[in-house]
Every structure is written in C-alpha cells, then in structure tokens.
CSV table of C-alpha atoms in Angstrom, one decimal:
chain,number,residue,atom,x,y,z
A,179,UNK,CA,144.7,-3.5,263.3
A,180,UNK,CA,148.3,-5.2,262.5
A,181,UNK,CA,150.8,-5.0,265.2
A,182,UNK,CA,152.7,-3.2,262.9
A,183,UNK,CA,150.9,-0.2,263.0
A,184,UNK,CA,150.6,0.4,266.3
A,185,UNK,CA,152.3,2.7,268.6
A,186,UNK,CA,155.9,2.2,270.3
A,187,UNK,CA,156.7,2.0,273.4
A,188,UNK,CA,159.9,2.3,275.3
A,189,UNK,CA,159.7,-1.3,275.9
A,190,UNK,CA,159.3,-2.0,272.5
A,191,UNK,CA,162.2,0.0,271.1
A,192,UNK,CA,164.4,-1.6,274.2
A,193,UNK,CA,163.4,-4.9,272.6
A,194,UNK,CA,164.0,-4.5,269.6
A,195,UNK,CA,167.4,-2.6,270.1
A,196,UNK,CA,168.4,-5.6,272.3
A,197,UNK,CA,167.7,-7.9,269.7
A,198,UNK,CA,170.9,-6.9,267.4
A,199,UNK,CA,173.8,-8.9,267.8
A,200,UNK,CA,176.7,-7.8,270.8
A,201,UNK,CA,174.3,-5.2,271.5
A,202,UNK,CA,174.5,-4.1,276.2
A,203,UNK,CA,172.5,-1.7,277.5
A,204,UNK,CA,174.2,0.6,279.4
A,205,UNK,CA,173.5,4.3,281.0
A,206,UNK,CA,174.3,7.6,279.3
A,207,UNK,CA,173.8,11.4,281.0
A,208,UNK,CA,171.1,9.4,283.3
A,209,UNK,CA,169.1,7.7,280.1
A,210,UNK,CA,169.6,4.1,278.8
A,211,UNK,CA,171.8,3.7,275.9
A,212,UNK,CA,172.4,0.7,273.6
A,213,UNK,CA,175.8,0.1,272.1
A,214,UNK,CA,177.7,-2.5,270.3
A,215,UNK,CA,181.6,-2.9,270.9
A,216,UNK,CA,181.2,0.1,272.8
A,217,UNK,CA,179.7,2.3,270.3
A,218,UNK,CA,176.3,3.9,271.0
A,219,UNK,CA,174.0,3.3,268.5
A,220,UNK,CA,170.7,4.3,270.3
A,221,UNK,CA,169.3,6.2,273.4
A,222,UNK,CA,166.2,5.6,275.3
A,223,UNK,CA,163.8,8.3,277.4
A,224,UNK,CA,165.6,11.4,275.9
A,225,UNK,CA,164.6,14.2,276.5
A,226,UNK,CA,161.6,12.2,277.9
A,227,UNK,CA,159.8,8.5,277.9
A,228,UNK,CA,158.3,9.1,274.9
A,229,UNK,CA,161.0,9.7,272.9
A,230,UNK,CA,164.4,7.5,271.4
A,231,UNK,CA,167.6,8.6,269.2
A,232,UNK,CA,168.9,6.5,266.6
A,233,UNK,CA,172.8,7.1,265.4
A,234,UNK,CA,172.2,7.6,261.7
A,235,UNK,CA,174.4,8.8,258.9
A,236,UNK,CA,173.1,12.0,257.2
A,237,UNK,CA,171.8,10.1,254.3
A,238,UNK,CA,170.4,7.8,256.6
A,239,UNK,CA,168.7,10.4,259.0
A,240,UNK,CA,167.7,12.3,255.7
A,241,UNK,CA,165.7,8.8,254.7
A,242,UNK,CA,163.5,8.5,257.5
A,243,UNK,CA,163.4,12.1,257.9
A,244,UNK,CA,161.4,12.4,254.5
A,245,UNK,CA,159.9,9.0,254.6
A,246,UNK,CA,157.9,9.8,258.3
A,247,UNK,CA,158.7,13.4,259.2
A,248,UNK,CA,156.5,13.5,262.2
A,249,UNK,CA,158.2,10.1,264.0
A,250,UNK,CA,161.5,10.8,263.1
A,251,UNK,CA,163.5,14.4,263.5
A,252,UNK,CA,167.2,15.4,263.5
A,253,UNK,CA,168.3,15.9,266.6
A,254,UNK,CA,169.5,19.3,267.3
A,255,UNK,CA,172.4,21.2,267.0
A,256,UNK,CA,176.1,19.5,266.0
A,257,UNK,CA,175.2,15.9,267.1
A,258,UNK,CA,171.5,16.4,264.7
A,259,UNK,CA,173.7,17.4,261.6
A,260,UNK,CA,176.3,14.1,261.8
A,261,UNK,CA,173.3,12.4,261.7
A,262,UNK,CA,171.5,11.6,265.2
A,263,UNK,CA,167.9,11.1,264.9
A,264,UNK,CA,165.2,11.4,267.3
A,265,UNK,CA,162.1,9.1,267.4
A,266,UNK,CA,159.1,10.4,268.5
A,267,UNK,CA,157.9,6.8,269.6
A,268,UNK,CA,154.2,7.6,270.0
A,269,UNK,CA,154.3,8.5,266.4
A,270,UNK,CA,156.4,5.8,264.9
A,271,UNK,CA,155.6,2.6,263.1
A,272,UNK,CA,157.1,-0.6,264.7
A,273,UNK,CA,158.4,-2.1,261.2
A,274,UNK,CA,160.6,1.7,260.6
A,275,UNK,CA,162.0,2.0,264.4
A,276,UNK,CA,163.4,-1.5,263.7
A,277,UNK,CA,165.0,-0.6,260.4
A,278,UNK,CA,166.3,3.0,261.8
A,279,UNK,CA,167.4,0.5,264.8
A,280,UNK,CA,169.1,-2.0,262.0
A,281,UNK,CA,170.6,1.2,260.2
A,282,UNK,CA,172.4,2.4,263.6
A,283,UNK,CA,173.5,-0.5,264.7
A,284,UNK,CA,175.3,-1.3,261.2
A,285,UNK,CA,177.1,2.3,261.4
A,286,UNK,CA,178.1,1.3,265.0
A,287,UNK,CA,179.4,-2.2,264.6
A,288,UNK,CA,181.4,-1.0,261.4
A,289,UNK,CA,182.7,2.2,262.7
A,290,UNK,CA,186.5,2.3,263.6
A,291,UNK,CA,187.5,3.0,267.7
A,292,UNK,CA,189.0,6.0,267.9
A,293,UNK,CA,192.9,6.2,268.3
A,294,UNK,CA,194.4,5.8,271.2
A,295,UNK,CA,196.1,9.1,272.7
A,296,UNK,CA,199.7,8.9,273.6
C-alpha cells in the first residue's frame, strides 16, 4: 500500500503543517495551532487527537467537503459557515490534508491584519 493512502496522524498533519513557509506552532484554547504572520491557519487535537481544522474559504471548505465527505466536515456553527473545516484524520488521505493544509495557509499568509483600534 502507497504511503499515500494511509491513515494520518497528528504527527503527520503537525509535519506537514510545519512544513509551509513562516509557519510557528503555537497554543490556542489548550490545543496546538499553526499560524503564519500570526494568522491561524490550522488547529491540532480538537475536539480530540484524532481530529484537525483547516481555515478554508467557503469555496474551499465546500471542495473538500464534496470531494471526501467523511475526512473532511464544516465545522460547526458561525466559525463552520466562513469556512473552517474539520479533518477527521483517521479518515483522511495524506496527499488531501496537505493540499487543505496548502489551501489554509495561502488564505492566511494573504489575508490582511485587522486594523488597529484607536
């Protein structure tokens, strides 16, 4: 069996999420994150280990969502609907984690700080 095909870990998605450019783990509401000039792009071990989040756009999150519906599912609620995806690792192909992973990190990176407050 090719690599490819087999199961993610956590370690595997912390890999390969560490392997975009500028990218620093950090901790979020007691669960690893991964952002790149500050932006979260991914979470780890939410709502348990066997789980990750990728920060999509709604066209993006609708993508995956049609292309593996069992691996990948809208988060729920608000944050589900601007486009955060979970990944139900145990279910999930290496070779489309690393493009939702690419796809997150791209809307990160590009995405404008918020302004400053006066």
């Amino acid at each position: 069996m090719y690599r490819e095909e087999l199961t993610v870990t956590s370690e595997d998605f912390r890999t390969l999420a560490l392997s975009f450019p500028e990218t620093e783990e950090r901790m979020h509401m007691h669960h690893p994150d991964f952002r790149v000039r500050g932006k979260i792009f991914a979470t780890l071990r939410y709502p348990n280990e066997n789980w990750g989040m990728v920060n999509l756009s709604p066209e993006q999150q609708e993508t995956f969502v049609h292309a593996d519906p069992v691996a990948f599912v809208p988060v729920k609620g608000a944050w589900g609907l601007k486009g955060c995806t979970s990944v139900q690792l145990s279910k999930a192909k290496k070779a489309m984690v690393r493009s939702a992973l690419a796809e997150a990190w791209r809307e990160a990176s590009t995405r404008k700080p918020p302004a400053k407050k006066k």
